[in-house]
Amino acid sequence: MSALKKRRFGAFGSIDRKYRQWRYLPGVRHGSDARPDGERLVYRINETTLEIGGGGSFVRGYLWPLGLAFCVATATLVVMSFLILLDAQSSSTEDVFWDYVIVVAFFFLAFLCGVFGAMLFIGDLFGYTDAPVRFDRARRRIYAWRDHPQGPEEYDWDAVKVVTQDVRGPTQVATSFKSVLLVDEDEHGEVRFSRKLPRIVQIGEVSASPEQALQAYEFVRL
């Protein structure tokens, strides 16, 4: 007797198909009758390529003030350290020892704050704060970054299914959050897997407004 095939939990297959609440939209060459609105998602756009955030993290432009605050804290710690060093020149031998201990501690904190603040500030304004999704119109391919060291996942633009998904939180019985997904399915309607993850690309962020989710999809489609 052959062993039963072990099924992954949440494998997006026939068992949980009735629970995922997917509604298929027309193909990527058709409209959803929503007003296109998605410029806030764009990382890069030209004649053949559109690169947007995949909705897996924060929206750009929200974290740079926190990074700037850490940079200001770094400068403050450095100034305080130099003031303590100047004061140590006129202190007794016992006081000088503790002054140097404080200075070393301040410089160490300044280093940590400076590195962390610079990463937040530069990364939020000039880098990716969200996993990018690239649409290559010339090659008719979609590239999604989910595991950056191993490179992006590649999708056939004309083969993916466009769906909307309704999600209800465990305590949000009355509120439904909607997202638009590009799903790579096989001939049996099962979601394909890659690197133990379902081959699903999210368009923008999850939204409580169905219209806003469709607007982001329509922007990408056009």
mmCIF file with all atom_site columns, C-alpha atoms in Angstrom:
data_model
loop_
_atom_site.group_PDB
_atom_site.id
_atom_site.type_symbol
_atom_site.label_atom_id
_atom_site.label_alt_id
_atom_site.label_comp_id
_atom_site.label_asym_id
_atom_site.label_entity_id
_atom_site.label_seq_id
_atom_site.pdbx_PDB_ins_code
_atom_site.Cartn_x
_atom_site.Cartn_y
_atom_site.Cartn_z
_atom_site.occupancy
_atom_site.B_iso_or_equiv
_atom_site.pdbx_formal_charge
_atom_site.auth_seq_id
_atom_site.auth_comp_id
_atom_site.auth_asym_id
_atom_site.auth_atom_id
_atom_site.pdbx_PDB_model_num
ATOM 1   C CA . MET A 1 1   ? 0.000   0.000  0.000   1.00 0.00 ? 1   MET A CA 1
ATOM 2   C CA . SER A 1 2   ? 1.532   3.302  -1.053  1.00 0.00 ? 2   SER A CA 1
ATOM 3   C CA . ALA A 1 3   ? 1.976   6.007  1.539   1.00 0.00 ? 3   ALA A CA 1
ATOM 4   C CA . LEU A 1 4   ? -0.395  8.931  1.384   1.00 0.00 ? 4   LEU A CA 1
ATOM 5   C CA . LYS A 1 5   ? 1.135   12.111 0.053   1.00 0.00 ? 5   LYS A CA 1
ATOM 6   C CA . LYS A 1 6   ? 1.679   14.524 2.917   1.00 0.00 ? 6   LYS A CA 1
ATOM 7   C CA . ARG A 1 7   ? -0.133  17.766 2.289   1.00 0.00 ? 7   ARG A CA 1
ATOM 8   C CA . ARG A 1 8   ? 1.321   21.134 3.205   1.00 0.00 ? 8   ARG A CA 1
ATOM 9   C CA . PHE A 1 9   ? -0.668  23.259 5.589   1.00 0.00 ? 9   PHE A CA 1
ATOM 10  C CA . GLY A 1 10  ? -2.295  26.120 3.719   1.00 0.00 ? 10  GLY A CA 1
ATOM 11  C CA . ALA A 1 11  ? -1.189  24.867 0.323   1.00 0.00 ? 11  ALA A CA 1
ATOM 12  C CA . PHE A 1 12  ? -3.896  26.819 -1.545  1.00 0.00 ? 12  PHE A CA 1
ATOM 13  C CA . GLY A 1 13  ? -5.176  23.622 -3.113  1.00 0.00 ? 13  GLY A CA 1
ATOM 14  C CA . SER A 1 14  ? -8.546  21.910 -3.380  1.00 0.00 ? 14  SER A CA 1
ATOM 15  C CA . ILE A 1 15  ? -9.051  21.561 0.392   1.00 0.00 ? 15  ILE A CA 1
ATOM 16  C CA . ASP A 1 16  ? -8.771  25.252 1.205   1.00 0.00 ? 16  ASP A CA 1
ATOM 17  C CA . ARG A 1 17  ? -10.099 26.535 -2.110  1.00 0.00 ? 17  ARG A CA 1
ATOM 18  C CA . LYS A 1 18  ? -13.527 27.227 -0.620  1.00 0.00 ? 18  LYS A CA 1
ATOM 19  C CA . TYR A 1 19  ? -11.968 29.203 2.244   1.00 0.00 ? 19  TYR A CA 1
ATOM 20  C CA . ARG A 1 20  ? -9.670  31.538 0.330   1.00 0.00 ? 20  ARG A CA 1
ATOM 21  C CA . GLN A 1 21  ? -12.566 33.667 -1.015  1.00 0.00 ? 21  GLN A CA 1
ATOM 22  C CA . TRP A 1 22  ? -11.041 34.380 -4.410  1.00 0.00 ? 22  TRP A CA 1
ATOM 23  C CA . ARG A 1 23  ? -12.951 36.109 -7.165  1.00 0.00 ? 23  ARG A CA 1
ATOM 24  C CA . TYR A 1 24  ? -11.415 35.941 -10.613 1.00 0.00 ? 24  TYR A CA 1
ATOM 25  C CA . LEU A 1 25  ? -11.104 39.232 -12.441 1.00 0.00 ? 25  LEU A CA 1
ATOM 26  C CA . PRO A 1 26  ? -10.920 39.576 -16.205 1.00 0.00 ? 26  PRO A CA 1
ATOM 27  C CA . GLY A 1 27  ? -7.494  38.921 -17.707 1.00 0.00 ? 27  GLY A CA 1
ATOM 28  C CA . VAL A 1 28  ? -4.696  41.431 -17.518 1.00 0.00 ? 28  VAL A CA 1
ATOM 29  C CA . ARG A 1 29  ? -5.739  42.753 -20.924 1.00 0.00 ? 29  ARG A CA 1
ATOM 30  C CA . HIS A 1 30  ? -9.193  43.739 -19.657 1.00 0.00 ? 30  HIS A CA 1
ATOM 31  C CA . GLY A 1 31  ? -10.363 46.406 -17.249 1.00 0.00 ? 31  GLY A CA 1
ATOM 32  C CA . SER A 1 32  ? -12.131 46.273 -13.907 1.00 0.00 ? 32  SER A CA 1
ATOM 33  C CA . ASP A 1 33  ? -13.970 49.595 -14.539 1.00 0.00 ? 33  ASP A CA 1
ATOM 34  C CA . ALA A 1 34  ? -12.057 51.210 -11.657 1.00 0.00 ? 34  ALA A CA 1
ATOM 35  C CA . ARG A 1 35  ? -10.251 54.538 -11.981 1.00 0.00 ? 35  ARG A CA 1
ATOM 36  C CA . PRO A 1 36  ? -6.487  53.902 -12.288 1.00 0.00 ? 36  PRO A CA 1
ATOM 37  C CA . ASP A 1 37  ? -4.713  55.085 -9.127  1.00 0.00 ? 37  ASP A CA 1
ATOM 38  C CA . GLY A 1 38  ? -1.396  53.619 -8.049  1.00 0.00 ? 38  GLY A CA 1
ATOM 39  C CA . GLU A 1 39  ? 1.397   56.142 -8.524  1.00 0.00 ? 39  GLU A CA 1
ATOM 40  C CA . ARG A 1 40  ? 2.205   55.904 -4.799  1.00 0.00 ? 40  ARG A CA 1
ATOM 41  C CA . LEU A 1 41  ? 3.280   52.292 -5.396  1.00 0.00 ? 41  LEU A CA 1
ATOM 42  C CA . VAL A 1 42  ? 5.770   53.054 -8.169  1.00 0.00 ? 42  VAL A CA 1
ATOM 43  C CA . TYR A 1 43  ? 9.508   52.582 -7.712  1.00 0.00 ? 43  TYR A CA 1
ATOM 44  C CA . ARG A 1 44  ? 10.456  52.891 -11.386 1.00 0.00 ? 44  ARG A CA 1
ATOM 45  C CA . ILE A 1 45  ? 8.619   53.264 -14.677 1.00 0.00 ? 45  ILE A CA 1
ATOM 46  C CA . ASN A 1 46  ? 9.616   53.678 -18.323 1.00 0.00 ? 46  ASN A CA 1
ATOM 47  C CA . GLU A 1 47  ? 8.408   52.607 -21.770 1.00 0.00 ? 47  GLU A CA 1
ATOM 48  C CA . THR A 1 48  ? 8.843   48.868 -21.171 1.00 0.00 ? 48  THR A CA 1
ATOM 49  C CA . THR A 1 49  ? 9.098   48.364 -17.405 1.00 0.00 ? 49  THR A CA 1
ATOM 50  C CA . LEU A 1 50  ? 6.970   49.081 -14.371 1.00 0.00 ? 50  LEU A CA 1
ATOM 51  C CA . GLU A 1 51  ? 8.327   48.349 -10.898 1.00 0.00 ? 51  GLU A CA 1
ATOM 52  C CA . ILE A 1 52  ? 6.045   48.674 -7.890  1.00 0.00 ? 52  ILE A CA 1
ATOM 53  C CA . GLY A 1 53  ? 5.994   47.693 -4.238  1.00 0.00 ? 53  GLY A CA 1
ATOM 54  C CA . GLY A 1 54  ? 4.383   44.336 -3.606  1.00 0.00 ? 54  GLY A CA 1
ATOM 55  C CA . GLY A 1 55  ? 2.629   45.336 -0.390  1.00 0.00 ? 55  GLY A CA 1
ATOM 56  C CA . GLY A 1 56  ? 4.791   43.181 1.873   1.00 0.00 ? 56  GLY A CA 1
ATOM 57  C CA . SER A 1 57  ? 6.092   45.984 4.047   1.00 0.00 ? 57  SER A CA 1
ATOM 58  C CA . PHE A 1 58  ? 5.810   49.715 4.727   1.00 0.00 ? 58  PHE A CA 1
ATOM 59  C CA . VAL A 1 59  ? 5.070   52.343 2.113   1.00 0.00 ? 59  VAL A CA 1
ATOM 60  C CA . ARG A 1 60  ? 8.041   54.515 1.216   1.00 0.00 ? 60  ARG A CA 1
ATOM 61  C CA . GLY A 1 61  ? 8.501   57.870 2.950   1.00 0.00 ? 61  GLY A CA 1
ATOM 62  C CA . TYR A 1 62  ? 7.273   56.984 6.429   1.00 0.00 ? 62  TYR A CA 1
ATOM 63  C CA . LEU A 1 63  ? 10.490  55.977 8.207   1.00 0.00 ? 63  LEU A CA 1
ATOM 64  C CA . TRP A 1 64  ? 12.968  58.700 7.245   1.00 0.00 ? 64  TRP A CA 1
ATOM 65  C CA . PRO A 1 65  ? 11.949  61.046 10.135  1.00 0.00 ? 65  PRO A CA 1
ATOM 66  C CA . LEU A 1 66  ? 12.801  58.259 12.591  1.00 0.00 ? 66  LEU A CA 1
ATOM 67  C CA . GLY A 1 67  ? 16.157  57.770 10.876  1.00 0.00 ? 67  GLY A CA 1
ATOM 68  C CA . LEU A 1 68  ? 16.787  61.520 11.048  1.00 0.00 ? 68  LEU A CA 1
ATOM 69  C CA . ALA A 1 69  ? 15.981  61.473 14.781  1.00 0.00 ? 69  ALA A CA 1
ATOM 70  C CA . PHE A 1 70  ? 18.598  58.756 15.315  1.00 0.00 ? 70  PHE A CA 1
ATOM 71  C CA . CYS A 1 71  ? 21.141  60.804 13.355  1.00 0.00 ? 71  CYS A CA 1
ATOM 72  C CA . VAL A 1 72  ? 20.409  63.844 15.563  1.00 0.00 ? 72  VAL A CA 1
ATOM 73  C CA . ALA A 1 73  ? 20.846  61.627 18.633  1.00 0.00 ? 73  ALA A CA 1
ATOM 74  C CA . THR A 1 74  ? 24.218  60.527 17.225  1.00 0.00 ? 74  THR A CA 1
ATOM 75  C CA . ALA A 1 75  ? 25.383  64.100 16.808  1.00 0.00 ? 75  ALA A CA 1
ATOM 76  C CA . THR A 1 76  ? 24.186  64.949 20.330  1.00 0.00 ? 76  THR A CA 1
ATOM 77  C CA . LEU A 1 77  ? 26.091  62.034 21.857  1.00 0.00 ? 77  LEU A CA 1
ATOM 78  C CA . VAL A 1 78  ? 29.279  62.995 20.005  1.00 0.00 ? 78  VAL A CA 1
ATOM 79  C CA . VAL A 1 79  ? 29.058  66.625 21.174  1.00 0.00 ? 79  VAL A CA 1
ATOM 80  C CA . MET A 1 80  ? 28.412  65.521 24.753  1.00 0.00 ? 80  MET A CA 1
ATOM 81  C CA . SER A 1 81  ? 31.414  63.186 24.581  1.00 0.00 ? 81  SER A CA 1
ATOM 82  C CA . PHE A 1 82  ? 33.735  66.013 23.521  1.00 0.00 ? 82  PHE A CA 1
ATOM 83  C CA . LEU A 1 83  ? 32.371  68.262 26.272  1.00 0.00 ? 83  LEU A CA 1
ATOM 84  C CA . ILE A 1 84  ? 33.062  65.536 28.837  1.00 0.00 ? 84  ILE A CA 1
ATOM 85  C CA . LEU A 1 85  ? 36.604  65.144 27.488  1.00 0.00 ? 85  LEU A CA 1
ATOM 86  C CA . LEU A 1 86  ? 37.196  68.879 27.851  1.00 0.00 ? 86  LEU A CA 1
ATOM 87  C CA . ASP A 1 87  ? 35.849  68.753 31.384  1.00 0.00 ? 87  ASP A CA 1
ATOM 88  C CA . ALA A 1 88  ? 38.074  65.750 32.205  1.00 0.00 ? 88  ALA A CA 1
ATOM 89  C CA . GLN A 1 89  ? 41.216  67.855 31.698  1.00 0.00 ? 89  GLN A CA 1
ATOM 90  C CA . SER A 1 90  ? 40.422  69.842 34.831  1.00 0.00 ? 90  SER A CA 1
ATOM 91  C CA . SER A 1 91  ? 39.130  66.930 36.931  1.00 0.00 ? 91  SER A CA 1
ATOM 92  C CA . SER A 1 92  ? 40.878  64.772 39.527  1.00 0.00 ? 92  SER A CA 1
ATOM 93  C CA . THR A 1 93  ? 42.366  61.388 38.666  1.00 0.00 ? 93  THR A CA 1
ATOM 94  C CA . GLU A 1 94  ? 39.381  59.403 40.000  1.00 0.00 ? 94  GLU A CA 1
ATOM 95  C CA . ASP A 1 95  ? 36.866  61.563 38.136  1.00 0.00 ? 95  ASP A CA 1
ATOM 96  C CA . VAL A 1 96  ? 38.853  61.276 34.882  1.00 0.00 ? 96  VAL A CA 1
ATOM 97  C CA . PHE A 1 97  ? 38.509  57.491 34.900  1.00 0.00 ? 97  PHE A CA 1
ATOM 98  C CA . TRP A 1 98  ? 34.727  57.644 35.058  1.00 0.00 ? 98  TRP A CA 1
ATOM 99  C CA . ASP A 1 99  ? 34.664  60.456 32.509  1.00 0.00 ? 99  ASP A CA 1
ATOM 100 C CA . TYR A 1 100 ? 36.489  58.220 30.048  1.00 0.00 ? 100 TYR A CA 1
ATOM 101 C CA . VAL A 1 101 ? 34.100  55.345 30.793  1.00 0.00 ? 101 VAL A CA 1
ATOM 102 C CA . ILE A 1 102 ? 31.147  57.623 30.005  1.00 0.00 ? 102 ILE A CA 1
ATOM 103 C CA . VAL A 1 103 ? 32.840  58.876 26.820  1.00 0.00 ? 103 VAL A CA 1
ATOM 104 C CA . VAL A 1 104 ? 33.442  55.312 25.580  1.00 0.00 ? 104 VAL A CA 1
ATOM 105 C CA . ALA A 1 105 ? 29.819  54.392 26.313  1.00 0.00 ? 105 ALA A CA 1
ATOM 106 C CA . PHE A 1 106 ? 28.571  57.526 24.502  1.00 0.00 ? 106 PHE A CA 1
ATOM 107 C CA . PHE A 1 107 ? 30.723  56.820 21.451  1.00 0.00 ? 107 PHE A CA 1
ATOM 108 C CA . PHE A 1 108 ? 29.451  53.248 21.342  1.00 0.00 ? 108 PHE A CA 1
ATOM 109 C CA . LEU A 1 109 ? 25.821  54.431 21.524  1.00 0.00 ? 109 LEU A CA 1
ATOM 110 C CA . ALA A 1 110 ? 26.577  57.085 18.920  1.00 0.00 ? 110 ALA A CA 1
ATOM 111 C CA . PHE A 1 111 ? 27.943  54.423 16.559  1.00 0.00 ? 111 PHE A CA 1
ATOM 112 C CA . LEU A 1 112 ? 24.832  52.256 16.953  1.00 0.00 ? 112 LEU A CA 1
ATOM 113 C CA . CYS A 1 113 ? 22.457  55.199 16.546  1.00 0.00 ? 113 CYS A CA 1
ATOM 114 C CA . GLY A 1 114 ? 24.389  56.486 13.545  1.00 0.00 ? 114 GLY A CA 1
ATOM 115 C CA . VAL A 1 115 ? 24.385  53.190 11.677  1.00 0.00 ? 115 VAL A CA 1
ATOM 116 C CA . PHE A 1 116 ? 20.730  52.460 12.414  1.00 0.00 ? 116 PHE A CA 1
ATOM 117 C CA . GLY A 1 117 ? 19.641  56.025 11.635  1.00 0.00 ? 117 GLY A CA 1
ATOM 118 C CA . ALA A 1 118 ? 21.556  56.146 8.349   1.00 0.00 ? 118 ALA A CA 1
ATOM 119 C CA . MET A 1 119 ? 20.051  52.836 7.241   1.00 0.00 ? 119 MET A CA 1
ATOM 120 C CA . LEU A 1 120 ? 16.522  54.065 7.987   1.00 0.00 ? 120 LEU A CA 1
ATOM 121 C CA . PHE A 1 121 ? 17.031  57.513 6.450   1.00 0.00 ? 121 PHE A CA 1
ATOM 122 C CA . ILE A 1 122 ? 18.835  56.454 3.257   1.00 0.00 ? 122 ILE A CA 1
ATOM 123 C CA . GLY A 1 123 ? 16.864  53.238 2.820   1.00 0.00 ? 123 GLY A CA 1
ATOM 124 C CA . ASP A 1 124 ? 13.478  54.898 3.172   1.00 0.00 ? 124 ASP A CA 1
ATOM 125 C CA . LEU A 1 125 ? 14.208  57.751 0.757   1.00 0.00 ? 125 LEU A CA 1
ATOM 126 C CA . PHE A 1 126 ? 16.391  55.997 -1.806  1.00 0.00 ? 126 PHE A CA 1
ATOM 127 C CA . GLY A 1 127 ? 16.055  52.250 -1.275  1.00 0.00 ? 127 GLY A CA 1
ATOM 128 C CA . TYR A 1 128 ? 13.358  49.626 -1.156  1.00 0.00 ? 128 TYR A CA 1
ATOM 129 C CA . THR A 1 129 ? 11.116  49.507 1.889   1.00 0.00 ? 129 THR A CA 1
ATOM 130 C CA . ASP A 1 130 ? 8.945   46.945 0.174   1.00 0.00 ? 130 ASP A CA 1
ATOM 131 C CA . ALA A 1 131 ? 9.659   43.858 -1.902  1.00 0.00 ? 131 ALA A CA 1
ATOM 132 C CA . PRO A 1 132 ? 9.476   45.063 -5.535  1.00 0.00 ? 132 PRO A CA 1
ATOM 133 C CA . VAL A 1 133 ? 7.453   43.517 -8.340  1.00 0.00 ? 133 VAL A CA 1
ATOM 134 C CA . ARG A 1 134 ? 8.672   44.231 -11.879 1.00 0.00 ? 134 ARG A CA 1
ATOM 135 C CA . PHE A 1 135 ? 6.478   44.021 -14.977 1.00 0.00 ? 135 PHE A CA 1
ATOM 136 C CA . ASP A 1 136 ? 8.510   43.644 -18.166 1.00 0.00 ? 136 ASP A CA 1
ATOM 137 C CA . ARG A 1 137 ? 6.220   44.427 -21.079 1.00 0.00 ? 137 ARG A CA 1
ATOM 138 C CA . ALA A 1 138 ? 8.819   43.671 -23.760 1.00 0.00 ? 138 ALA A CA 1
ATOM 139 C CA . ARG A 1 139 ? 9.426   40.112 -22.505 1.00 0.00 ? 139 ARG A CA 1
ATOM 140 C CA . ARG A 1 140 ? 5.887   39.632 -21.131 1.00 0.00 ? 140 ARG A CA 1
ATOM 141 C CA . ARG A 1 141 ? 7.362   38.553 -17.817 1.00 0.00 ? 141 ARG A CA 1
ATOM 142 C CA . ILE A 1 142 ? 6.726   39.438 -14.175 1.00 0.00 ? 142 ILE A CA 1
ATOM 143 C CA . TYR A 1 143 ? 9.544   39.340 -11.622 1.00 0.00 ? 143 TYR A CA 1
ATOM 144 C CA . ALA A 1 144 ? 8.825   39.214 -7.897  1.00 0.00 ? 144 ALA A CA 1
ATOM 145 C CA . TRP A 1 145 ? 11.483  39.585 -5.190  1.00 0.00 ? 145 TRP A CA 1
ATOM 146 C CA . ARG A 1 146 ? 10.728  37.563 -2.088  1.00 0.00 ? 146 ARG A CA 1
ATOM 147 C CA . ASP A 1 147 ? 14.101  35.925 -1.394  1.00 0.00 ? 147 ASP A CA 1
ATOM 148 C CA . HIS A 1 148 ? 16.607  38.477 -2.636  1.00 0.00 ? 148 HIS A CA 1
ATOM 149 C CA . PRO A 1 149 ? 19.864  36.463 -2.279  1.00 0.00 ? 149 PRO A CA 1
ATOM 150 C CA . GLN A 1 150 ? 18.467  33.839 -4.666  1.00 0.00 ? 150 GLN A CA 1
ATOM 151 C CA . GLY A 1 151 ? 17.107  36.340 -7.146  1.00 0.00 ? 151 GLY A CA 1
ATOM 152 C CA . PRO A 1 152 ? 13.540  37.064 -8.255  1.00 0.00 ? 152 PRO A CA 1
ATOM 153 C CA . GLU A 1 153 ? 10.801  34.642 -9.196  1.00 0.00 ? 153 GLU A CA 1
ATOM 154 C CA . GLU A 1 154 ? 9.731   34.753 -12.830 1.00 0.00 ? 154 GLU A CA 1
ATOM 155 C CA . TYR A 1 155 ? 6.104   34.565 -13.983 1.00 0.00 ? 155 TYR A CA 1
ATOM 156 C CA . ASP A 1 156 ? 4.500   34.378 -17.408 1.00 0.00 ? 156 ASP A CA 1
ATOM 157 C CA . TRP A 1 157 ? 2.502   37.588 -17.668 1.00 0.00 ? 157 TRP A CA 1
ATOM 158 C CA . ASP A 1 158 ? -0.106  36.027 -19.971 1.00 0.00 ? 158 ASP A CA 1
ATOM 159 C CA . ALA A 1 159 ? -0.552  32.901 -17.833 1.00 0.00 ? 159 ALA A CA 1
ATOM 160 C CA . VAL A 1 160 ? -1.149  34.326 -14.359 1.00 0.00 ? 160 VAL A CA 1
ATOM 161 C CA . LYS A 1 161 ? -4.709  34.551 -13.026 1.00 0.00 ? 161 LYS A CA 1
ATOM 162 C CA . VAL A 1 162 ? -5.872  37.874 -11.584 1.00 0.00 ? 162 VAL A CA 1
ATOM 163 C CA . VAL A 1 163 ? -8.023  37.494 -8.474  1.00 0.00 ? 163 VAL A CA 1
ATOM 164 C CA . THR A 1 164 ? -9.345  39.603 -5.640  1.00 0.00 ? 164 THR A CA 1
ATOM 165 C CA . GLN A 1 165 ? -9.140  38.153 -2.159  1.00 0.00 ? 165 GLN A CA 1
ATOM 166 C CA . ASP A 1 166 ? -11.288 39.074 0.826   1.00 0.00 ? 166 ASP A CA 1
ATOM 167 C CA . VAL A 1 167 ? -9.688  38.619 4.237   1.00 0.00 ? 167 VAL A CA 1
ATOM 168 C CA . ARG A 1 168 ? -11.395 39.036 7.583   1.00 0.00 ? 168 ARG A CA 1
ATOM 169 C CA . GLY A 1 169 ? -9.367  39.430 10.749  1.00 0.00 ? 169 GLY A CA 1
ATOM 170 C CA . PRO A 1 170 ? -10.138 37.148 13.716  1.00 0.00 ? 170 PRO A CA 1
ATOM 171 C CA . THR A 1 171 ? -11.613 40.055 15.698  1.00 0.00 ? 171 THR A CA 1
ATOM 172 C CA . GLN A 1 172 ? -12.808 42.077 12.702  1.00 0.00 ? 172 GLN A CA 1
ATOM 173 C CA . VAL A 1 173 ? -16.000 40.245 11.898  1.00 0.00 ? 173 VAL A CA 1
ATOM 174 C CA . ALA A 1 174 ? -17.648 43.137 10.087  1.00 0.00 ? 174 ALA A CA 1
ATOM 175 C CA . THR A 1 175 ? -14.542 44.474 8.293   1.00 0.00 ? 175 THR A CA 1
ATOM 176 C CA . SER A 1 176 ? -13.261 42.827 5.146   1.00 0.00 ? 176 SER A CA 1
ATOM 177 C CA . PHE A 1 177 ? -9.845  43.655 3.708   1.00 0.00 ? 177 PHE A CA 1
ATOM 178 C CA . LYS A 1 178 ? -9.329  43.235 -0.018  1.00 0.00 ? 178 LYS A CA 1
ATOM 179 C CA . SER A 1 179 ? -6.215  42.698 -2.104  1.00 0.00 ? 179 SER A CA 1
ATOM 180 C CA . VAL A 1 180 ? -5.525  41.949 -5.767  1.00 0.00 ? 180 VAL A CA 1
ATOM 181 C CA . LEU A 1 181 ? -3.323  38.931 -6.431  1.00 0.00 ? 181 LEU A CA 1
ATOM 182 C CA . LEU A 1 182 ? -1.632  37.470 -9.484  1.00 0.00 ? 182 LEU A CA 1
ATOM 183 C CA . VAL A 1 183 ? -1.744  33.686 -9.090  1.00 0.00 ? 183 VAL A CA 1
ATOM 184 C CA . ASP A 1 184 ? 0.295   31.102 -10.971 1.00 0.00 ? 184 ASP A CA 1
ATOM 185 C CA . GLU A 1 185 ? -1.979  28.055 -11.215 1.00 0.00 ? 185 GLU A CA 1
ATOM 186 C CA . ASP A 1 186 ? -1.454  24.700 -12.859 1.00 0.00 ? 186 ASP A CA 1
ATOM 187 C CA . GLU A 1 187 ? -3.884  22.962 -15.219 1.00 0.00 ? 187 GLU A CA 1
ATOM 188 C CA . HIS A 1 188 ? -5.909  21.680 -12.241 1.00 0.00 ? 188 HIS A CA 1
ATOM 189 C CA . GLY A 1 189 ? -6.404  25.097 -10.674 1.00 0.00 ? 189 GLY A CA 1
ATOM 190 C CA . GLU A 1 190 ? -3.856  24.443 -7.921  1.00 0.00 ? 190 GLU A CA 1
ATOM 191 C CA . VAL A 1 191 ? -1.350  27.121 -6.969  1.00 0.00 ? 191 VAL A CA 1
ATOM 192 C CA . ARG A 1 192 ? 2.209   26.299 -7.990  1.00 0.00 ? 192 ARG A CA 1
ATOM 193 C CA . PHE A 1 193 ? 4.951   26.475 -5.372  1.00 0.00 ? 193 PHE A CA 1
ATOM 194 C CA . SER A 1 194 ? 8.508   27.751 -5.540  1.00 0.00 ? 194 SER A CA 1
ATOM 195 C CA . ARG A 1 195 ? 11.030  27.573 -2.665  1.00 0.00 ? 195 ARG A CA 1
ATOM 196 C CA . LYS A 1 196 ? 8.237   26.232 -0.442  1.00 0.00 ? 196 LYS A CA 1
ATOM 197 C CA . LEU A 1 197 ? 6.180   29.388 -1.036  1.00 0.00 ? 197 LEU A CA 1
ATOM 198 C CA . PRO A 1 198 ? 3.026   29.749 -3.174  1.00 0.00 ? 198 PRO A CA 1
ATOM 199 C CA . ARG A 1 199 ? 3.633   31.543 -6.450  1.00 0.00 ? 199 ARG A CA 1
ATOM 200 C CA . ILE A 1 200 ? 1.405   34.513 -5.704  1.00 0.00 ? 200 ILE A CA 1
ATOM 201 C CA . VAL A 1 201 ? 2.186   38.178 -6.383  1.00 0.00 ? 201 VAL A CA 1
ATOM 202 C CA . GLN A 1 202 ? 0.320   40.887 -4.492  1.00 0.00 ? 202 GLN A CA 1
ATOM 203 C CA . ILE A 1 203 ? -0.517  44.175 -6.206  1.00 0.00 ? 203 ILE A CA 1
ATOM 204 C CA . GLY A 1 204 ? -0.047  47.006 -3.735  1.00 0.00 ? 204 GLY A CA 1
ATOM 205 C CA . GLU A 1 205 ? -1.242  46.851 -0.156  1.00 0.00 ? 205 GLU A CA 1
ATOM 206 C CA . VAL A 1 206 ? -4.213  45.203 1.459   1.00 0.00 ? 206 VAL A CA 1
ATOM 207 C CA . SER A 1 207 ? -7.010  47.756 1.672   1.00 0.00 ? 207 SER A CA 1
ATOM 208 C CA . ALA A 1 208 ? -10.306 48.022 3.488   1.00 0.00 ? 208 ALA A CA 1
ATOM 209 C CA . SER A 1 209 ? -11.638 49.726 0.385   1.00 0.00 ? 209 SER A CA 1
ATOM 210 C CA . PRO A 1 210 ? -12.408 47.360 -2.519  1.00 0.00 ? 210 PRO A CA 1
ATOM 211 C CA . GLU A 1 211 ? -12.295 50.306 -4.902  1.00 0.00 ? 211 GLU A CA 1
ATOM 212 C CA . GLN A 1 212 ? -8.772  51.280 -3.794  1.00 0.00 ? 212 GLN A CA 1
ATOM 213 C CA . ALA A 1 213 ? -7.472  47.749 -4.344  1.00 0.00 ? 213 ALA A CA 1
ATOM 214 C CA . LEU A 1 214 ? -8.961  47.644 -7.839  1.00 0.00 ? 214 LEU A CA 1
ATOM 215 C CA . GLN A 1 215 ? -7.594  51.100 -8.635  1.00 0.00 ? 215 GLN A CA 1
ATOM 216 C CA . ALA A 1 216 ? -4.053  49.880 -7.925  1.00 0.00 ? 216 ALA A CA 1
ATOM 217 C CA . TYR A 1 217 ? -4.605  46.868 -10.191 1.00 0.00 ? 217 TYR A CA 1
ATOM 218 C CA . GLU A 1 218 ? -6.027  49.037 -12.955 1.00 0.00 ? 218 GLU A CA 1
ATOM 219 C CA . PHE A 1 219 ? -3.006  51.343 -12.763 1.00 0.00 ? 219 PHE A CA 1
ATOM 220 C CA . VAL A 1 220 ? -0.672  48.388 -13.193 1.00 0.00 ? 220 VAL A CA 1
ATOM 221 C CA . ARG A 1 221 ? -2.770  46.907 -16.004 1.00 0.00 ? 221 ARG A CA 1
ATOM 222 C CA . LEU A 1 222 ? -2.699  50.129 -18.019 1.00 0.00 ? 222 LEU A CA 1
#
